[in-house]
PDB file of C-alpha atoms and ligand atoms in Angstrom:
ATOM      1  CA  UNK H 597     123.651  87.203 107.642  1.00  0.00           C
ATOM      2  CA  UNK H 598     125.620  84.791 109.802  1.00  0.00           C
ATOM      3  CA  UNK H 599     128.672  85.271 111.983  1.00  0.00           C
ATOM      4  CA  UNK H 600     127.857  88.375 114.030  1.00  0.00           C
ATOM      5  CA  UNK H 601     128.385  86.511 117.303  1.00  0.00           C
ATOM      6  CA  UNK H 602     131.741  85.052 116.217  1.00  0.00           C
ATOM      7  CA  UNK H 603     132.888  88.439 114.918  1.00  0.00           C
ATOM      8  CA  UNK H 604     132.201  89.889 118.377  1.00  0.00           C
ATOM      9  CA  UNK H 605     133.782  87.070 120.376  1.00  0.00           C
ATOM     10  CA  UNK H 606     136.965  87.258 118.250  1.00  0.00           C
ATOM     11  CA  UNK H 607     137.243  90.809 119.597  1.00  0.00           C
ATOM     12  CA  UNK H 608     136.203  89.975 123.162  1.00  0.00           C
ATOM     13  CA  UNK H 609     133.060  92.037 122.653  1.00  0.00           C
ATOM     14  CA  UNK H 610     129.477  91.193 123.617  1.00  0.00           C
ATOM     15  CA  UNK H 611     127.409  89.502 120.865  1.00  0.00           C
ATOM     16  CA  UNK H 612     125.317  92.601 120.395  1.00  0.00           C
ATOM     17  CA  UNK H 613     128.421  94.491 119.239  1.00  0.00           C
ATOM     18  CA  UNK H 614     128.566  91.979 116.394  1.00  0.00           C
ATOM     19  CA  UNK H 615     124.935  92.667 115.483  1.00  0.00           C
ATOM     20  CA  UNK H 616     125.622  96.395 115.600  1.00  0.00           C
ATOM     21  CA  UNK H 617     128.539  95.939 113.195  1.00  0.00           C
ATOM     22  CA  UNK H 618     126.200  93.734 111.144  1.00  0.00           C
ATOM     23  CA  UNK H 619     123.895  96.696 110.610  1.00  0.00           C
ATOM     24  CA  UNK H 620     126.771  98.587 108.937  1.00  0.00           C
ATOM     25  CA  UNK H 621     127.227  95.625 106.585  1.00  0.00           C
ATOM     26  CA  UNK H 622     123.469  95.683 105.857  1.00  0.00           C
ATOM     27  CA  UNK H 623     123.733  99.337 104.908  1.00  0.00           C
ATOM     28  CA  UNK H 624     126.733  98.745 102.597  1.00  0.00           C
ATOM     29  CA  UNK H 625     125.167  95.733 100.867  1.00  0.00           C
ATOM     30  CA  UNK H 626     121.759  97.367 100.389  1.00  0.00           C
ATOM     31  CA  UNK H 627     123.318 100.446  98.825  1.00  0.00           C
ATOM     32  CA  UNK H 628     125.546  98.373  96.549  1.00  0.00           C
ATOM     33  CA  UNK H 629     122.577  96.274  95.391  1.00  0.00           C
ATOM     34  CA  UNK H 630     120.672  99.451  94.560  1.00  0.00           C
ATOM     35  CA  UNK H 631     123.709 100.832  92.716  1.00  0.00           C
ATOM     36  CA  UNK H 632     124.126  97.609  90.716  1.00  0.00           C
ATOM     37  CA  UNK H 633     120.492  97.615  89.639  1.00  0.00           C
ATOM     38  CA  UNK H 634     119.569  94.392  91.439  1.00  0.00           C
ATOM     39  CA  UNK H 635     115.812  93.922  91.564  1.00  0.00           C
ATOM     40  CA  UNK H 636     115.307  92.142  94.881  1.00  0.00           C
ATOM     41  CA  UNK H 637     117.367  91.603  98.012  1.00  0.00           C
ATOM     42  CA  UNK H 638     115.987  89.486 100.842  1.00  0.00           C
ATOM     43  CA  UNK H 639     117.823  89.672 104.157  1.00  0.00           C
ATOM     44  CA  UNK H 640     117.266  86.922 106.718  1.00  0.00           C
ATOM     45  CA  UNK H 641     117.377  89.208 109.749  1.00  0.00           C
ATOM     46  CA  UNK H 642     115.556  87.092 112.357  1.00  0.00           C
ATOM     47  CA  UNK H 643     114.195  83.547 112.255  1.00  0.00           C
ATOM     48  CA  UNK H 644     111.294  82.113 114.233  1.00  0.00           C
ATOM     49  CA  UNK H 645     113.944  80.033 116.051  1.00  0.00           C
ATOM     50  CA  UNK H 646     115.917  83.166 117.026  1.00  0.00           C
ATOM     51  CA  UNK H 647     113.234  83.979 119.632  1.00  0.00           C
ATOM     52  CA  UNK H 648     114.856  81.257 121.764  1.00  0.00           C
ATOM     53  CA  UNK H 649     118.066  83.308 122.128  1.00  0.00           C
ATOM     54  CA  UNK H 650     118.817  85.119 125.426  1.00  0.00           C
ATOM     55  CA  UNK H 651     116.226  87.787 126.169  1.00  0.00           C
ATOM     56  CA  UNK H 652     118.786  90.603 126.135  1.00  0.00           C
ATOM     57  CA  UNK H 653     120.049  89.602 122.680  1.00  0.00           C
ATOM     58  CA  UNK H 654     116.528  89.407 121.253  1.00  0.00           C
ATOM     59  CA  UNK H 655     115.656  92.794 122.783  1.00  0.00           C
ATOM     60  CA  UNK H 656     118.835  94.361 121.420  1.00  0.00           C
ATOM     61  CA  UNK H 657     118.163  92.971 117.929  1.00  0.00           C
ATOM     62  CA  UNK H 658     114.629  94.401 117.950  1.00  0.00           C
ATOM     63  CA  UNK H 659     116.007  97.785 119.038  1.00  0.00           C
ATOM     64  CA  UNK H 660     118.642  97.672 116.284  1.00  0.00           C
ATOM     65  CA  UNK H 661     115.938  96.908 113.740  1.00  0.00           C
ATOM     66  CA  UNK H 662     113.819  99.823 114.900  1.00  0.00           C
ATOM     67  CA  UNK H 663     116.809 102.195 114.832  1.00  0.00           C
ATOM     68  CA  UNK H 664     117.857 100.966 111.394  1.00  0.00           C
ATOM     69  CA  UNK H 665     114.396 101.544 109.944  1.00  0.00           C
ATOM     70  CA  UNK H 666     114.090 105.031 111.402  1.00  0.00           C
ATOM     71  CA  UNK H 667     117.594 106.043 110.354  1.00  0.00           C
ATOM     72  CA  UNK H 668     117.467 104.483 106.915  1.00  0.00           C
ATOM     73  CA  UNK H 669     114.183 105.867 105.597  1.00  0.00           C
ATOM     74  CA  UNK H 670     115.907 108.843 104.003  1.00  0.00           C
ATOM     75  CA  UNK H 671     118.565 106.655 102.322  1.00  0.00           C
ATOM     76  CA  UNK H 672     115.896 104.246 101.068  1.00  0.00           C
ATOM     77  CA  UNK H 673     113.998 107.137  99.520  1.00  0.00           C
ATOM     78  CA  UNK H 674     117.157 108.674  98.008  1.00  0.00           C
ATOM     79  CA  UNK H 675     118.088 105.336  96.446  1.00  0.00           C
ATOM     80  CA  UNK H 676     114.553 104.568  95.158  1.00  0.00           C
ATOM     81  CA  UNK H 677     114.381 101.448  97.382  1.00  0.00           C
ATOM     82  CA  UNK H 678     111.038  99.874  98.287  1.00  0.00           C
ATOM     83  CA  UNK H 679     110.893  98.084 101.642  1.00  0.00           C
ATOM     84  CA  UNK H 680     108.809  94.960 102.244  1.00  0.00           C
ATOM     85  CA  UNK H 681     108.800  92.306 104.931  1.00  0.00           C
ATOM     86  CA  UNK H 682     108.007  88.629 105.195  1.00  0.00           C
ATOM     87  CA  UNK H 683     107.516  86.506 108.309  1.00  0.00           C
ATOM     88  CA  UNK H 684     105.302  86.632 111.391  1.00  0.00           C
ATOM     89  CA  UNK H 685     105.450  90.389 111.707  1.00  0.00           C
ATOM     90  CA  UNK H 686     102.810  90.296 114.466  1.00  0.00           C
ATOM     91  CA  UNK H 687     105.475  88.621 116.684  1.00  0.00           C
ATOM     92  CA  UNK H 688     107.785  91.620 116.729  1.00  0.00           C
ATOM     93  CA  UNK H 689     107.296  94.451 119.263  1.00  0.00           C
ATOM     94  CA  UNK H 690     104.370  96.756 118.438  1.00  0.00           C
ATOM     95  CA  UNK H 691     106.662  99.788 118.205  1.00  0.00           C
ATOM     96  CA  UNK H 692     108.882  98.089 115.592  1.00  0.00           C
ATOM     97  CA  UNK H 693     105.823  96.840 113.692  1.00  0.00           C
ATOM     98  CA  UNK H 694     104.584 100.384 113.474  1.00  0.00           C
ATOM     99  CA  UNK H 695     107.965 101.699 112.283  1.00  0.00           C
ATOM    100  CA  UNK H 696     108.206  98.870 109.752  1.00  0.00           C
ATOM    101  CA  UNK H 697     104.706  99.522 108.409  1.00  0.00           C
ATOM    102  CA  UNK H 698     105.386 103.235 108.115  1.00  0.00           C
ATOM    103  CA  UNK H 699     108.647 102.720 106.186  1.00  0.00           C
ATOM    104  CA  UNK H 700     106.996 100.118 103.933  1.00  0.00           C
ATOM    105  CA  UNK H 701     104.076 102.454 103.211  1.00  0.00           C
ATOM    106  CA  UNK H 702     106.295 105.455 102.670  1.00  0.00           C
ATOM    107  CA  UNK H 703     108.609 103.624 100.242  1.00  0.00           C
ATOM    108  CA  UNK H 704     105.904 101.612  98.455  1.00  0.00           C
ATOM    109  CA  UNK H 705     106.008 103.808  95.340  1.00  0.00           C
ATOM    110  CA  UNK H 706     109.761 103.378  94.825  1.00  0.00           C
ATOM    111  CA  UNK H 707     110.675 101.482  91.682  1.00  0.00           C
ATOM    112  CA  UNK H 708     114.328 100.471  92.159  1.00  0.00           C
ATOM    113  CA  UNK H 709     115.566  97.721  94.469  1.00  0.00           C
ATOM    114  CA  UNK H 710     112.939  95.900  96.537  1.00  0.00           C
ATOM    115  CA  UNK H 711     114.478  95.214  99.946  1.00  0.00           C
ATOM    116  CA  UNK H 712     112.696  92.429 101.793  1.00  0.00           C
ATOM    117  CA  UNK H 713     113.362  91.923 105.482  1.00  0.00           C
ATOM    118  CA  UNK H 714     112.643  88.382 106.660  1.00  0.00           C
ATOM    119  CA  UNK H 715     111.630  88.875 110.282  1.00  0.00           C
ATOM    120  CA  UNK H 716     110.412  86.091 112.536  1.00  0.00           C
ATOM    121  CA  UNK H 717     110.570  84.100 109.333  1.00  0.00           C
ATOM    122  CA  UNK H 718     110.687  80.353 108.786  1.00  0.00           C
ATOM    123  CA  UNK H 719     110.506  78.631 105.416  1.00  0.00           C
ATOM    124  CA  UNK H 720     108.419  75.782 106.826  1.00  0.00           C
ATOM    125  CA  UNK H 721     106.068  78.279 108.407  1.00  0.00           C
ATOM    126  CA  UNK H 722     105.700  80.031 105.060  1.00  0.00           C
ATOM    127  CA  UNK H 723     104.799  76.732 103.363  1.00  0.00           C
ATOM    128  CA  UNK H 724     102.382  75.799 106.152  1.00  0.00           C
ATOM    129  CA  UNK H 725     100.510  79.092 106.045  1.00  0.00           C
ATOM    130  CA  UNK H 726     100.326  78.779 102.242  1.00  0.00           C
ATOM    131  CA  UNK H 727      98.888  75.252 102.627  1.00  0.00           C
ATOM    132  CA  UNK H 728      96.299  76.558 105.090  1.00  0.00           C
ATOM    133  CA  UNK H 729      95.288  79.367 102.750  1.00  0.00           C
ATOM    134  CA  UNK H 730      95.152  77.008  99.792  1.00  0.00           C
ATOM    135  CA  UNK H 731      92.992  74.612 101.841  1.00  0.00           C
ATOM    136  CA  UNK H 732      90.578  77.450 102.547  1.00  0.00           C
ATOM    137  CA  UNK H 733      90.462  78.269  98.824  1.00  0.00           C
ATOM    138  CA  UNK H 734      89.558  74.616  98.166  1.00  0.00           C
ATOM    139  CA  UNK H 735      86.791  74.801 100.787  1.00  0.00           C
ATOM    140  CA  UNK H 736      85.404  77.916  99.099  1.00  0.00           C
ATOM    141  CA  UNK H 737      85.418  76.036  95.808  1.00  0.00           C
ATOM    142  CA  UNK H 738      88.032  78.396  94.337  1.00  0.00           C
ATOM    143  CA  UNK H 739      90.768  75.753  93.958  1.00  0.00           C
ATOM    144  CA  UNK H 740      90.812  72.166  92.793  1.00  0.00           C
ATOM    145  CA  UNK H 741      93.188  69.734  94.643  1.00  0.00           C
ATOM    146  CA  UNK H 742      93.931  67.562  91.606  1.00  0.00           C
ATOM    147  CA  UNK H 743      94.944  70.461  89.405  1.00  0.00           C
ATOM    148  CA  UNK H 744      97.246  72.254  91.885  1.00  0.00           C
ATOM    149  CA  UNK H 745     100.452  73.404  90.152  1.00  0.00           C
ATOM    150  CA  UNK H 746     103.659  74.741  91.691  1.00  0.00           C
ATOM    151  CA  UNK H 747     102.936  78.259  90.376  1.00  0.00           C
ATOM    152  CA  UNK H 748      99.466  78.192  91.957  1.00  0.00           C
ATOM    153  CA  UNK H 749     100.943  77.193  95.301  1.00  0.00           C
ATOM    154  CA  UNK H 750     103.669  79.869  95.055  1.00  0.00           C
ATOM    155  CA  UNK H 751     100.957  82.494  94.901  1.00  0.00           C
ATOM    156  CA  UNK H 752      99.924  81.587  98.466  1.00  0.00           C
ATOM    157  CA  UNK H 753     103.440  82.076  99.869  1.00  0.00           C
ATOM    158  CA  UNK H 754     104.573  85.322 101.489  1.00  0.00           C
ATOM    159  CA  UNK H 755     106.750  85.894  98.414  1.00  0.00           C
ATOM    160  CA  UNK H 756     103.833  85.657  95.964  1.00  0.00           C
ATOM    161  CA  UNK H 757     104.825  88.818  94.094  1.00  0.00           C
ATOM    162  CA  UNK H 758     108.587  88.240  94.308  1.00  0.00           C
ATOM    163  CA  UNK H 759     110.643  86.149  91.857  1.00  0.00           C
ATOM    164  CA  UNK H 760     112.530  83.135  93.225  1.00  0.00           C
ATOM    165  CA  UNK H 761     116.065  84.120  94.239  1.00  0.00           C
ATOM    166  CA  UNK H 762     118.840  83.690  91.656  1.00  0.00           C
ATOM    167  CA  UNK H 763     121.600  83.712  94.249  1.00  0.00           C
ATOM    168  CA  UNK H 764     121.714  82.863  97.939  1.00  0.00           C
ATOM    169  CA  UNK H 765     124.740  84.124  99.852  1.00  0.00           C
ATOM    170  CA  UNK H 766     125.533  82.618 103.228  1.00  0.00           C
ATOM    171  CA  UNK H 767     128.301  84.159 105.290  1.00  0.00           C
ATOM    172  CA  UNK H 768     130.498  82.560 107.986  1.00  0.00           C
ATOM    173  CA  UNK H 769     131.009  79.294 106.120  1.00  0.00           C
ATOM    174  CA  UNK H 770     127.948  77.442 107.364  1.00  0.00           C
ATOM    175  CA  UNK H 771     126.684  74.891 104.846  1.00  0.00           C
ATOM    176  CA  UNK H 772     123.019  74.869 105.684  1.00  0.00           C
ATOM    177  CA  UNK H 773     119.840  76.621 104.727  1.00  0.00           C
ATOM    178  CA  UNK H 774     118.548  77.159 108.293  1.00  0.00           C
ATOM    179  CA  UNK H 775     114.867  77.278 107.372  1.00  0.00           C
ATOM    180  CA  UNK H 776     115.204  80.190 104.941  1.00  0.00           C
ATOM    181  CA  UNK H 777     113.170  80.343 101.703  1.00  0.00           C
ATOM    182  CA  UNK H 778     112.786  76.558 101.451  1.00  0.00           C
ATOM    183  CA  UNK H 779     110.279  76.448  98.605  1.00  0.00           C
ATOM    184  CA  UNK H 780     111.723  79.410  96.737  1.00  0.00           C
ATOM    185  CA  UNK H 781     115.357  78.189  96.520  1.00  0.00           C
ATOM    186  CA  UNK H 782     114.593  75.104  94.417  1.00  0.00           C
ATOM    187  CA  UNK H 783     116.936  76.342  91.648  1.00  0.00           C
ATOM    188  CA  UNK H 784     118.821  79.097  93.435  1.00  0.00           C
ATOM    189  CA  UNK H 785     122.611  79.212  93.114  1.00  0.00           C
ATOM    190  CA  UNK H 786     124.367  78.934  96.485  1.00  0.00           C
ATOM    191  CA  UNK H 787     127.442  80.914  97.453  1.00  0.00           C
ATOM    192  CA  UNK H 788     129.036  80.273 100.833  1.00  0.00           C
ATOM    193  CA  UNK H 789     131.831  82.528 102.023  1.00  0.00           C
ATOM    194  CA  UNK H 790     133.918  82.150 105.200  1.00  0.00           C
ATOM    195  CA  UNK H 791     133.669  85.925 105.694  1.00  0.00           C
ATOM    196  CA  UNK H 792     131.696  86.811 108.836  1.00  0.00           C
ATOM    197  CA  UNK H 793     128.672  89.024 108.145  1.00  0.00           C
ATOM    198  CA  UNK H 794     130.034  92.224 109.776  1.00  0.00           C
ATOM    199  CA  UNK H 795     133.096  91.958 107.488  1.00  0.00           C
ATOM    200  CA  UNK H 796     131.029  91.357 104.334  1.00  0.00           C
ATOM    201  CA  UNK H 797     131.210  94.419 102.097  1.00  0.00           C
ATOM    202  CA  UNK H 798     130.450  95.713  98.600  1.00  0.00           C
ATOM    203  CA  UNK H 799     133.582  94.011  97.165  1.00  0.00           C
ATOM    204  CA  UNK H 800     132.492  90.667  98.631  1.00  0.00           C
ATOM    205  CA  UNK H 801     129.047  91.143  97.118  1.00  0.00           C
ATOM    206  CA  UNK H 802     130.542  91.808  93.691  1.00  0.00           C
ATOM    207  CA  UNK H 803     132.789  88.713  94.053  1.00  0.00           C
ATOM    208  CA  UNK H 804     129.720  86.605  94.843  1.00  0.00           C
ATOM    209  CA  UNK H 805     127.927  87.980  91.798  1.00  0.00           C
ATOM    210  CA  UNK H 806     130.978  87.236  89.601  1.00  0.00           C
ATOM    211  CA  UNK H 807     130.933  83.619  90.750  1.00  0.00           C
ATOM    212  CA  UNK H 808     127.186  83.489  90.095  1.00  0.00           C
ATOM    213  CA  UNK H 809     127.759  84.826  86.577  1.00  0.00           C
ATOM    214  CA  UNK H 810     130.239  82.006  85.892  1.00  0.00           C
ATOM    215  CA  UNK H 811     127.730  79.308  86.815  1.00  0.00           C
ATOM    216  CA  UNK H 812     125.731  77.392  84.262  1.00  0.00           C
ATOM    217  CA  UNK H 813     122.113  77.255  85.390  1.00  0.00           C
ATOM    218  CA  UNK H 814     120.675  74.161  83.821  1.00  0.00           C
ATOM    219  CA  UNK H 815     117.334  73.880  85.621  1.00  0.00           C
ATOM    220  CA  UNK H 816     117.484  70.109  85.165  1.00  0.00           C
ATOM    221  CA  UNK H 817     118.488  70.222  81.476  1.00  0.00           C
ATOM    222  CA  UNK H 818     121.846  69.200  80.000  1.00  0.00           C
ATOM    223  CA  UNK H 819     124.536  71.672  78.901  1.00  0.00           C
ATOM    224  CA  UNK H 820     123.976  70.572  75.305  1.00  0.00           C
ATOM    225  CA  UNK H 821     120.276  71.351  75.498  1.00  0.00           C
ATOM    226  CA  UNK H 822     121.026  74.776  76.909  1.00  0.00           C
ATOM    227  CA  UNK H 823     123.568  75.507  74.165  1.00  0.00           C
ATOM    228  CA  UNK H 824     121.198  74.488  71.401  1.00  0.00           C
ATOM    229  CA  UNK H 825     118.392  76.560  72.938  1.00  0.00           C
ATOM    230  CA  UNK H 826     116.230  73.436  73.221  1.00  0.00           C
ATOM    231  CA  UNK H 827     113.581  73.537  75.986  1.00  0.00           C
TER     232      UNK H 827
HETATM  233  C1  FPP F 907     123.212  85.624 112.791  1.00  0.00           C
HETATM  234  O1  FPP F 907     124.511  85.723 113.361  1.00  0.00           O
HETATM  235  C2  FPP F 907     122.601  86.944 112.746  1.00  0.00           C
HETATM  236  C3  FPP F 907     121.401  87.260 113.308  1.00  0.00           C
HETATM  237  C4  FPP F 907     120.572  86.278 114.038  1.00  0.00           C
HETATM  238  C5  FPP F 907     120.877  88.638 113.288  1.00  0.00           C
HETATM  239  C6  FPP F 907     121.149  89.420 112.042  1.00  0.00           C
HETATM  240  C7  FPP F 907     120.873  90.836 112.326  1.00  0.00           C
HETATM  241  C8  FPP F 907     121.573  91.891 111.884  1.00  0.00           C
HETATM  242  C9  FPP F 907     122.671  91.794 110.908  1.00  0.00           C
HETATM  243  C10 FPP F 907     121.268  93.263 112.379  1.00  0.00           C
HETATM  244  C11 FPP F 907     119.843  93.699 112.312  1.00  0.00           C
HETATM  245  C12 FPP F 907     119.260  93.616 110.950  1.00  0.00           C
HETATM  246  C13 FPP F 907     118.766  94.631 110.215  1.00  0.00           C
HETATM  247  C14 FPP F 907     118.140  94.346 108.894  1.00  0.00           C
HETATM  248  C15 FPP F 907     118.815  96.017 110.652  1.00  0.00           C
HETATM  249  P1  FPP F 907     124.792  84.922 114.702  1.00  0.00           P
HETATM  250  O2  FPP F 907     124.421  85.806 115.840  1.00  0.00           O
HETATM  251  O3  FPP F 907     124.100  83.610 114.684  1.00  0.00           O
HETATM  252  O4  FPP F 907     126.344  84.720 114.629  1.00  0.00           O
HETATM  253  P2  FPP F 907     127.168  83.468 115.207  1.00  0.00           P
HETATM  254  O5  FPP F 907     126.694  82.248 114.458  1.00  0.00           O
HETATM  255  O6  FPP F 907     128.586  83.826 114.901  1.00  0.00           O
HETATM  256  O7  FPP F 907     126.898  83.391 116.683  1.00  0.00           O
END
């Protein structure tokens, strides 16, 4: 969800005004995903690197998160949305952790869209913690180094019970992955739009999905193989 700062500076507003407008875009996109019957939506809300931003901005983002969670619980329940989180949740303020845990617990029985907030998240961190856990499993004699397969390793990641993303949308035109779901995006389709995140709306989401639907996902095969159903 990139471009909040630029959206604000284009209007001579403080950066936090951009984040506040970004929350409205979050709301619109989450509701549209639920309406469209999308199974999983992961929002990169705060990276481990974002802690290095000015203290006031970090504080304001944490407050916005807390307010969003408190305000949104009813809408999540009405729309059958289950909330989950990934990242170093123990890094975020205790009050927000508590709110997050409560909303996750409360919505855990919902069966529609799974909304995953990536908070204090880093793809490398995710892979490292998975490697540590896998190493411990080896030490316990529960895993065998020579037979490790990609699917086995995936089960140690924070997204163990979540399918790899089909589509990754990056707003504000930046052509980089910025330490998002590094392992999980191996075959994800990328869609980069110049639209700044606070301006991104349900129409933009549907346009991104249309483009995704026009792509041929070959997963390393040729078009001919795909057409003939050969695997
Ligand atoms: C990146 O834009 C955006 C963030 C670091 C924060 C994203 C947070 C929100 C949209 C609001 C809170 C989230 C939830 C889920 C309630 P940037 O600040 O890097 O923009 P810039 O590159 O234009 O400066």
